[in-house]
C-alpha cells in the first residue's frame, strides 16, 4: 500500500507542481481557444503561485529536508535558486507579451514550453541525486531547444536551434556517461552517498574520470570555456525574449546543479576536480572578456558577457565546494545576475524592434536623446554588469573574488580583478554610444506596457540589491529573514 505523501513532500515539490499544472492549463487553453494570450496570463498566475511556495520553502526552516528518499532536497540554496528561476521566467513572459513580439507569443506552445523549462530548472536545483538532476536537465533542455529554434524560416534562427540541439545532446551524453562512471566507482547515485564513498578512501581513476565528464557536461550548460561556442551564436539567432530567458534561467539551473554536485558529491578530498574547475574558470574569464571586447553587436557582446560572468560564478562555486564560502554567495550572485542581465536583453529587444541587425552599436547611437528612459535603464544594467558600485553587479563580483581569496585561489582572484577592468571597456562603449554619439538614423523604438514593467522590475531589483546588499543576503539565506527586516 502506498503511504499518502506528508506535508514535507507536498511543500517541497509544490513549486514544480504549480508550474506543471500551469503549463498543462496554458496548453489546453491555447489549443481550444486559439488564444495564446490567455496562455500567457495562466503562465503569470502559475509563476506567482510557484513563487509563493518557493518563498515558503525559503523562510520556513520546518520545510527543509529531503523527500522521496534523498532525491528531492529542500533547503535555503535550492529555494533561493528556485526564486531566481521564477523571477527570470516572469520577466521573460512579460517581455514576450505584447505586439512587437507577436511572432514569439502567438503560438499556443510558447508559454507551456517556457513553463516546462522553468519546471526542469527547479527540479535541477532541488536535485539530491543524479536521477532527478538528469530528469530536470532533459525537461529544461528539450524545451529550450524548441524555443531557440522559434524563428522558423529565418536562417539564423534555424541555425541557432540546430547548433544548440546538436551540441546540447552531445554534452548531455557526456554528462550521462560521467554519471555512469561515477556510479561504477561509488555504487551510488545520490550526492551524499557519493561524497561519503569518495571521502572514505582515495578516489580511483574511474571516479575522477566520471567527475571530469560530469564537469564537462555541466560546463557546457553554464558556458564555461572552451565549451562556450554555442552561447554567442544561439543568443544571436534566437528571438530576444527567448535569449533573455535562456541567459538567466538555464544559467541559474545549471549553476545550482553544479553547486550541489561540487559541495555534496565532490568533497575537498578530490583536489583533482577542484583543479580542473579552477582551470576552466581561468579560461572562461579570459575568453569571455576578450570575446566581448571584440563584438560590435549588443546580443553577441551580452553572449560573451554571459561567458565572463560564468567565470565569476565558477569562482564562487569553487570556494563553496571547498567550504570556504557559503552557498548563499552563489545564490545571491545568480539573483542579481537575473535582474541585470534580463534587463539588458529587454532593452536590446526594444532597440532591435523588427530589425535583425538593429543590435549593432550604430543602432544605439543617440538613444539617450530619442528614448532617455530606456537609455538610463540600459546604462544602469551595463554599469551593474561591469561591476560599478553601488549596483548589484559590484557586490556579486566582490563576493566571488573575496570567496576565491578565502579559499586560497589568490591567482584566480587577481585574474578576476583584471578581467573586471577589461569588462568596463566593452560595457561603457555602448553607454558612450547612447549618450555621446550622434544618431545616424532615427530608428523606431516601441515599448509596450508589459516590456516597460519588465524593465522597471529588473531595474528596481538591480538597484535594491546594490543599495541593500546585507538585507538581500539575509533574505536569500532564509534563516535571517526576521533580522533582515528588523531596523
PDB file of C-alpha atoms in Angstrom, residues 143-296:
ATOM      1  CA  UNK A 143      12.033  22.850 -24.056  1.00  0.00           C
ATOM      2  CA  UNK A 144      14.834  25.347 -24.670  1.00  0.00           C
ATOM      3  CA  UNK A 145      15.920  23.564 -27.886  1.00  0.00           C
ATOM      4  CA  UNK A 146      12.439  24.191 -29.283  1.00  0.00           C
ATOM      5  CA  UNK A 147      12.344  27.796 -28.059  1.00  0.00           C
ATOM      6  CA  UNK A 148      15.760  28.624 -29.514  1.00  0.00           C
ATOM      7  CA  UNK A 149      14.549  27.499 -32.978  1.00  0.00           C
ATOM      8  CA  UNK A 150      11.339  29.522 -32.745  1.00  0.00           C
ATOM      9  CA  UNK A 151      12.156  31.759 -35.716  1.00  0.00           C
ATOM     10  CA  UNK A 152      11.297  29.218 -38.403  1.00  0.00           C
ATOM     11  CA  UNK A 153      12.150  30.288 -41.925  1.00  0.00           C
ATOM     12  CA  UNK A 154      14.974  32.526 -40.682  1.00  0.00           C
ATOM     13  CA  UNK A 155      18.432  31.117 -41.354  1.00  0.00           C
ATOM     14  CA  UNK A 156      19.985  32.450 -38.129  1.00  0.00           C
ATOM     15  CA  UNK A 157      17.105  31.089 -36.072  1.00  0.00           C
ATOM     16  CA  UNK A 158      17.172  27.621 -37.597  1.00  0.00           C
ATOM     17  CA  UNK A 159      20.965  27.520 -37.337  1.00  0.00           C
ATOM     18  CA  UNK A 160      20.784  28.516 -33.660  1.00  0.00           C
ATOM     19  CA  UNK A 161      18.248  25.794 -32.880  1.00  0.00           C
ATOM     20  CA  UNK A 162      20.147  23.084 -34.738  1.00  0.00           C
ATOM     21  CA  UNK A 163      23.505  24.082 -33.231  1.00  0.00           C
ATOM     22  CA  UNK A 164      22.124  24.190 -29.697  1.00  0.00           C
ATOM     23  CA  UNK A 165      20.357  20.855 -30.132  1.00  0.00           C
ATOM     24  CA  UNK A 166      23.374  19.004 -31.533  1.00  0.00           C
ATOM     25  CA  UNK A 167      25.925  20.411 -29.090  1.00  0.00           C
ATOM     26  CA  UNK A 168      23.494  20.119 -26.182  1.00  0.00           C
ATOM     27  CA  UNK A 169      22.749  16.472 -26.986  1.00  0.00           C
ATOM     28  CA  UNK A 170      26.483  15.766 -27.146  1.00  0.00           C
ATOM     29  CA  UNK A 171      27.031  17.466 -23.772  1.00  0.00           C
ATOM     30  CA  UNK A 172      24.142  15.521 -22.225  1.00  0.00           C
ATOM     31  CA  UNK A 173      25.665  12.268 -23.478  1.00  0.00           C
ATOM     32  CA  UNK A 174      28.983  13.149 -21.849  1.00  0.00           C
ATOM     33  CA  UNK A 175      27.221  14.037 -18.609  1.00  0.00           C
ATOM     34  CA  UNK A 176      25.300  10.744 -18.573  1.00  0.00           C
ATOM     35  CA  UNK A 177      28.498   8.833 -19.267  1.00  0.00           C
ATOM     36  CA  UNK A 178      30.125  10.636 -16.343  1.00  0.00           C
ATOM     37  CA  UNK A 179      27.215   9.686 -14.087  1.00  0.00           C
ATOM     38  CA  UNK A 180      27.560   6.049 -15.160  1.00  0.00           C
ATOM     39  CA  UNK A 181      31.287   6.046 -14.381  1.00  0.00           C
ATOM     40  CA  UNK A 182      30.649   7.691 -11.017  1.00  0.00           C
ATOM     41  CA  UNK A 183      28.074   5.021 -10.195  1.00  0.00           C
ATOM     42  CA  UNK A 184      30.540   2.339 -11.207  1.00  0.00           C
ATOM     43  CA  UNK A 185      33.159   3.798  -8.853  1.00  0.00           C
ATOM     44  CA  UNK A 186      30.946   4.512  -5.840  1.00  0.00           C
ATOM     45  CA  UNK A 187      27.812   2.366  -6.274  1.00  0.00           C
ATOM     46  CA  UNK A 188      25.553   5.360  -5.611  1.00  0.00           C
ATOM     47  CA  UNK A 189      23.524   7.989  -7.439  1.00  0.00           C
ATOM     48  CA  UNK A 190      22.751  10.297  -4.524  1.00  0.00           C
ATOM     49  CA  UNK A 191      25.241  13.067  -3.885  1.00  0.00           C
ATOM     50  CA  UNK A 192      25.660  12.442  -0.155  1.00  0.00           C
ATOM     51  CA  UNK A 193      26.487   8.764  -0.621  1.00  0.00           C
ATOM     52  CA  UNK A 194      28.912   9.572  -3.440  1.00  0.00           C
ATOM     53  CA  UNK A 195      30.654  12.169  -1.251  1.00  0.00           C
ATOM     54  CA  UNK A 196      30.879   9.686   1.645  1.00  0.00           C
ATOM     55  CA  UNK A 197      32.322   6.984  -0.614  1.00  0.00           C
ATOM     56  CA  UNK A 198      34.953   9.335  -2.036  1.00  0.00           C
ATOM     57  CA  UNK A 199      35.863  10.657   1.420  1.00  0.00           C
ATOM     58  CA  UNK A 200      36.328   7.112   2.756  1.00  0.00           C
ATOM     59  CA  UNK A 201      39.344   6.491   0.552  1.00  0.00           C
ATOM     60  CA  UNK A 202      41.478   7.861  -2.234  1.00  0.00           C
ATOM     61  CA  UNK A 203      39.265   8.265  -5.348  1.00  0.00           C
ATOM     62  CA  UNK A 204      40.317   5.959  -8.126  1.00  0.00           C
ATOM     63  CA  UNK A 205      40.746   6.859 -11.789  1.00  0.00           C
ATOM     64  CA  UNK A 206      37.178   5.722 -12.552  1.00  0.00           C
ATOM     65  CA  UNK A 207      35.716   8.221 -10.074  1.00  0.00           C
ATOM     66  CA  UNK A 208      37.968  11.019 -11.296  1.00  0.00           C
ATOM     67  CA  UNK A 209      37.107  10.324 -14.939  1.00  0.00           C
ATOM     68  CA  UNK A 210      33.406  10.248 -14.076  1.00  0.00           C
ATOM     69  CA  UNK A 211      33.705  13.542 -12.197  1.00  0.00           C
ATOM     70  CA  UNK A 212      35.571  15.111 -15.118  1.00  0.00           C
ATOM     71  CA  UNK A 213      32.822  14.067 -17.560  1.00  0.00           C
ATOM     72  CA  UNK A 214      30.135  15.440 -15.241  1.00  0.00           C
ATOM     73  CA  UNK A 215      32.026  18.726 -15.037  1.00  0.00           C
ATOM     74  CA  UNK A 216      32.288  18.914 -18.839  1.00  0.00           C
ATOM     75  CA  UNK A 217      28.564  18.232 -19.273  1.00  0.00           C
ATOM     76  CA  UNK A 218      27.518  20.873 -16.760  1.00  0.00           C
ATOM     77  CA  UNK A 219      30.278  23.189 -18.044  1.00  0.00           C
ATOM     78  CA  UNK A 220      28.524  23.253 -21.408  1.00  0.00           C
ATOM     79  CA  UNK A 221      25.247  24.328 -19.828  1.00  0.00           C
ATOM     80  CA  UNK A 222      26.852  27.171 -17.863  1.00  0.00           C
ATOM     81  CA  UNK A 223      29.004  28.165 -20.899  1.00  0.00           C
ATOM     82  CA  UNK A 224      32.429  27.537 -19.405  1.00  0.00           C
ATOM     83  CA  UNK A 225      35.219  27.998 -21.972  1.00  0.00           C
ATOM     84  CA  UNK A 226      36.137  26.078 -24.106  1.00  0.00           C
ATOM     85  CA  UNK A 227      32.548  24.721 -24.226  1.00  0.00           C
ATOM     86  CA  UNK A 228      31.047  28.182 -24.728  1.00  0.00           C
ATOM     87  CA  UNK A 229      30.968  28.481 -28.542  1.00  0.00           C
ATOM     88  CA  UNK A 230      27.237  27.879 -28.722  1.00  0.00           C
ATOM     89  CA  UNK A 231      26.338  30.822 -26.484  1.00  0.00           C
ATOM     90  CA  UNK A 232      27.006  33.850 -28.756  1.00  0.00           C
ATOM     91  CA  UNK A 233      25.568  32.129 -31.847  1.00  0.00           C
ATOM     92  CA  UNK A 234      22.426  30.814 -30.146  1.00  0.00           C
ATOM     93  CA  UNK A 235      21.874  34.079 -28.287  1.00  0.00           C
ATOM     94  CA  UNK A 236      22.032  35.925 -31.626  1.00  0.00           C
ATOM     95  CA  UNK A 237      19.811  33.547 -33.598  1.00  0.00           C
ATOM     96  CA  UNK A 238      17.039  33.015 -31.036  1.00  0.00           C
ATOM     97  CA  UNK A 239      14.252  35.604 -30.530  1.00  0.00           C
ATOM     98  CA  UNK A 240      15.464  38.146 -27.971  1.00  0.00           C
ATOM     99  CA  UNK A 241      12.808  37.297 -25.306  1.00  0.00           C
ATOM    100  CA  UNK A 242      13.926  33.660 -25.593  1.00  0.00           C
ATOM    101  CA  UNK A 243      17.560  34.733 -25.384  1.00  0.00           C
ATOM    102  CA  UNK A 244      16.790  36.707 -22.229  1.00  0.00           C
ATOM    103  CA  UNK A 245      15.058  33.677 -20.749  1.00  0.00           C
ATOM    104  CA  UNK A 246      17.907  31.327 -21.670  1.00  0.00           C
ATOM    105  CA  UNK A 247      20.623  33.661 -20.422  1.00  0.00           C
ATOM    106  CA  UNK A 248      19.313  33.621 -16.863  1.00  0.00           C
ATOM    107  CA  UNK A 249      17.130  30.535 -16.295  1.00  0.00           C
ATOM    108  CA  UNK A 250      19.452  27.966 -17.897  1.00  0.00           C
ATOM    109  CA  UNK A 251      22.445  29.503 -16.130  1.00  0.00           C
ATOM    110  CA  UNK A 252      20.748  29.553 -12.710  1.00  0.00           C
ATOM    111  CA  UNK A 253      19.611  25.922 -13.069  1.00  0.00           C
ATOM    112  CA  UNK A 254      22.985  24.646 -14.284  1.00  0.00           C
ATOM    113  CA  UNK A 255      24.973  26.533 -11.647  1.00  0.00           C
ATOM    114  CA  UNK A 256      22.548  25.299  -8.981  1.00  0.00           C
ATOM    115  CA  UNK A 257      23.218  21.718 -10.062  1.00  0.00           C
ATOM    116  CA  UNK A 258      26.971  22.315 -10.243  1.00  0.00           C
ATOM    117  CA  UNK A 259      26.939  23.873  -6.768  1.00  0.00           C
ATOM    118  CA  UNK A 260      25.174  20.869  -5.280  1.00  0.00           C
ATOM    119  CA  UNK A 261      27.472  18.370  -7.009  1.00  0.00           C
ATOM    120  CA  UNK A 262      30.641  20.272  -6.058  1.00  0.00           C
ATOM    121  CA  UNK A 263      29.539  20.719  -2.449  1.00  0.00           C
ATOM    122  CA  UNK A 264      27.967  17.328  -1.695  1.00  0.00           C
ATOM    123  CA  UNK A 265      29.357  14.790  -4.177  1.00  0.00           C
ATOM    124  CA  UNK A 266      32.895  16.116  -4.528  1.00  0.00           C
ATOM    125  CA  UNK A 267      34.299  16.627  -1.049  1.00  0.00           C
ATOM    126  CA  UNK A 268      37.527  18.541  -0.525  1.00  0.00           C
ATOM    127  CA  UNK A 269      39.296  15.172  -0.750  1.00  0.00           C
ATOM    128  CA  UNK A 270      39.059  15.343  -4.556  1.00  0.00           C
ATOM    129  CA  UNK A 271      41.577  18.097  -5.368  1.00  0.00           C
ATOM    130  CA  UNK A 272      41.945  16.977  -8.986  1.00  0.00           C
ATOM    131  CA  UNK A 273      38.372  18.019  -9.785  1.00  0.00           C
ATOM    132  CA  UNK A 274      38.862  21.330  -7.992  1.00  0.00           C
ATOM    133  CA  UNK A 275      41.977  21.946 -10.082  1.00  0.00           C
ATOM    134  CA  UNK A 276      40.083  21.131 -13.274  1.00  0.00           C
ATOM    135  CA  UNK A 277      37.297  23.508 -12.272  1.00  0.00           C
ATOM    136  CA  UNK A 278      39.867  26.215 -11.493  1.00  0.00           C
ATOM    137  CA  UNK A 279      41.437  25.846 -14.956  1.00  0.00           C
ATOM    138  CA  UNK A 280      38.016  26.145 -16.605  1.00  0.00           C
ATOM    139  CA  UNK A 281      37.248  29.248 -14.525  1.00  0.00           C
ATOM    140  CA  UNK A 282      40.533  30.925 -15.535  1.00  0.00           C
ATOM    141  CA  UNK A 283      39.978  30.114 -19.208  1.00  0.00           C
ATOM    142  CA  UNK A 284      36.381  31.345 -19.015  1.00  0.00           C
ATOM    143  CA  UNK A 285      37.382  34.690 -17.502  1.00  0.00           C
ATOM    144  CA  UNK A 286      39.941  35.299 -20.263  1.00  0.00           C
ATOM    145  CA  UNK A 287      37.913  34.052 -23.246  1.00  0.00           C
ATOM    146  CA  UNK A 288      34.641  35.648 -22.163  1.00  0.00           C
ATOM    147  CA  UNK A 289      36.069  39.114 -21.611  1.00  0.00           C
ATOM    148  CA  UNK A 290      38.312  39.161 -24.683  1.00  0.00           C
ATOM    149  CA  UNK A 291      35.472  37.832 -26.826  1.00  0.00           C
ATOM    150  CA  UNK A 292      33.086  40.528 -25.597  1.00  0.00           C
ATOM    151  CA  UNK A 293      35.717  43.156 -26.268  1.00  0.00           C
ATOM    152  CA  UNK A 294      35.744  42.259 -29.983  1.00  0.00           C
ATOM    153  CA  UNK A 295      31.968  42.387 -30.581  1.00  0.00           C
ATOM    154  CA  UNK A 296      30.074  45.220 -32.271  1.00  0.00           C
TER     155      UNK A 296
END
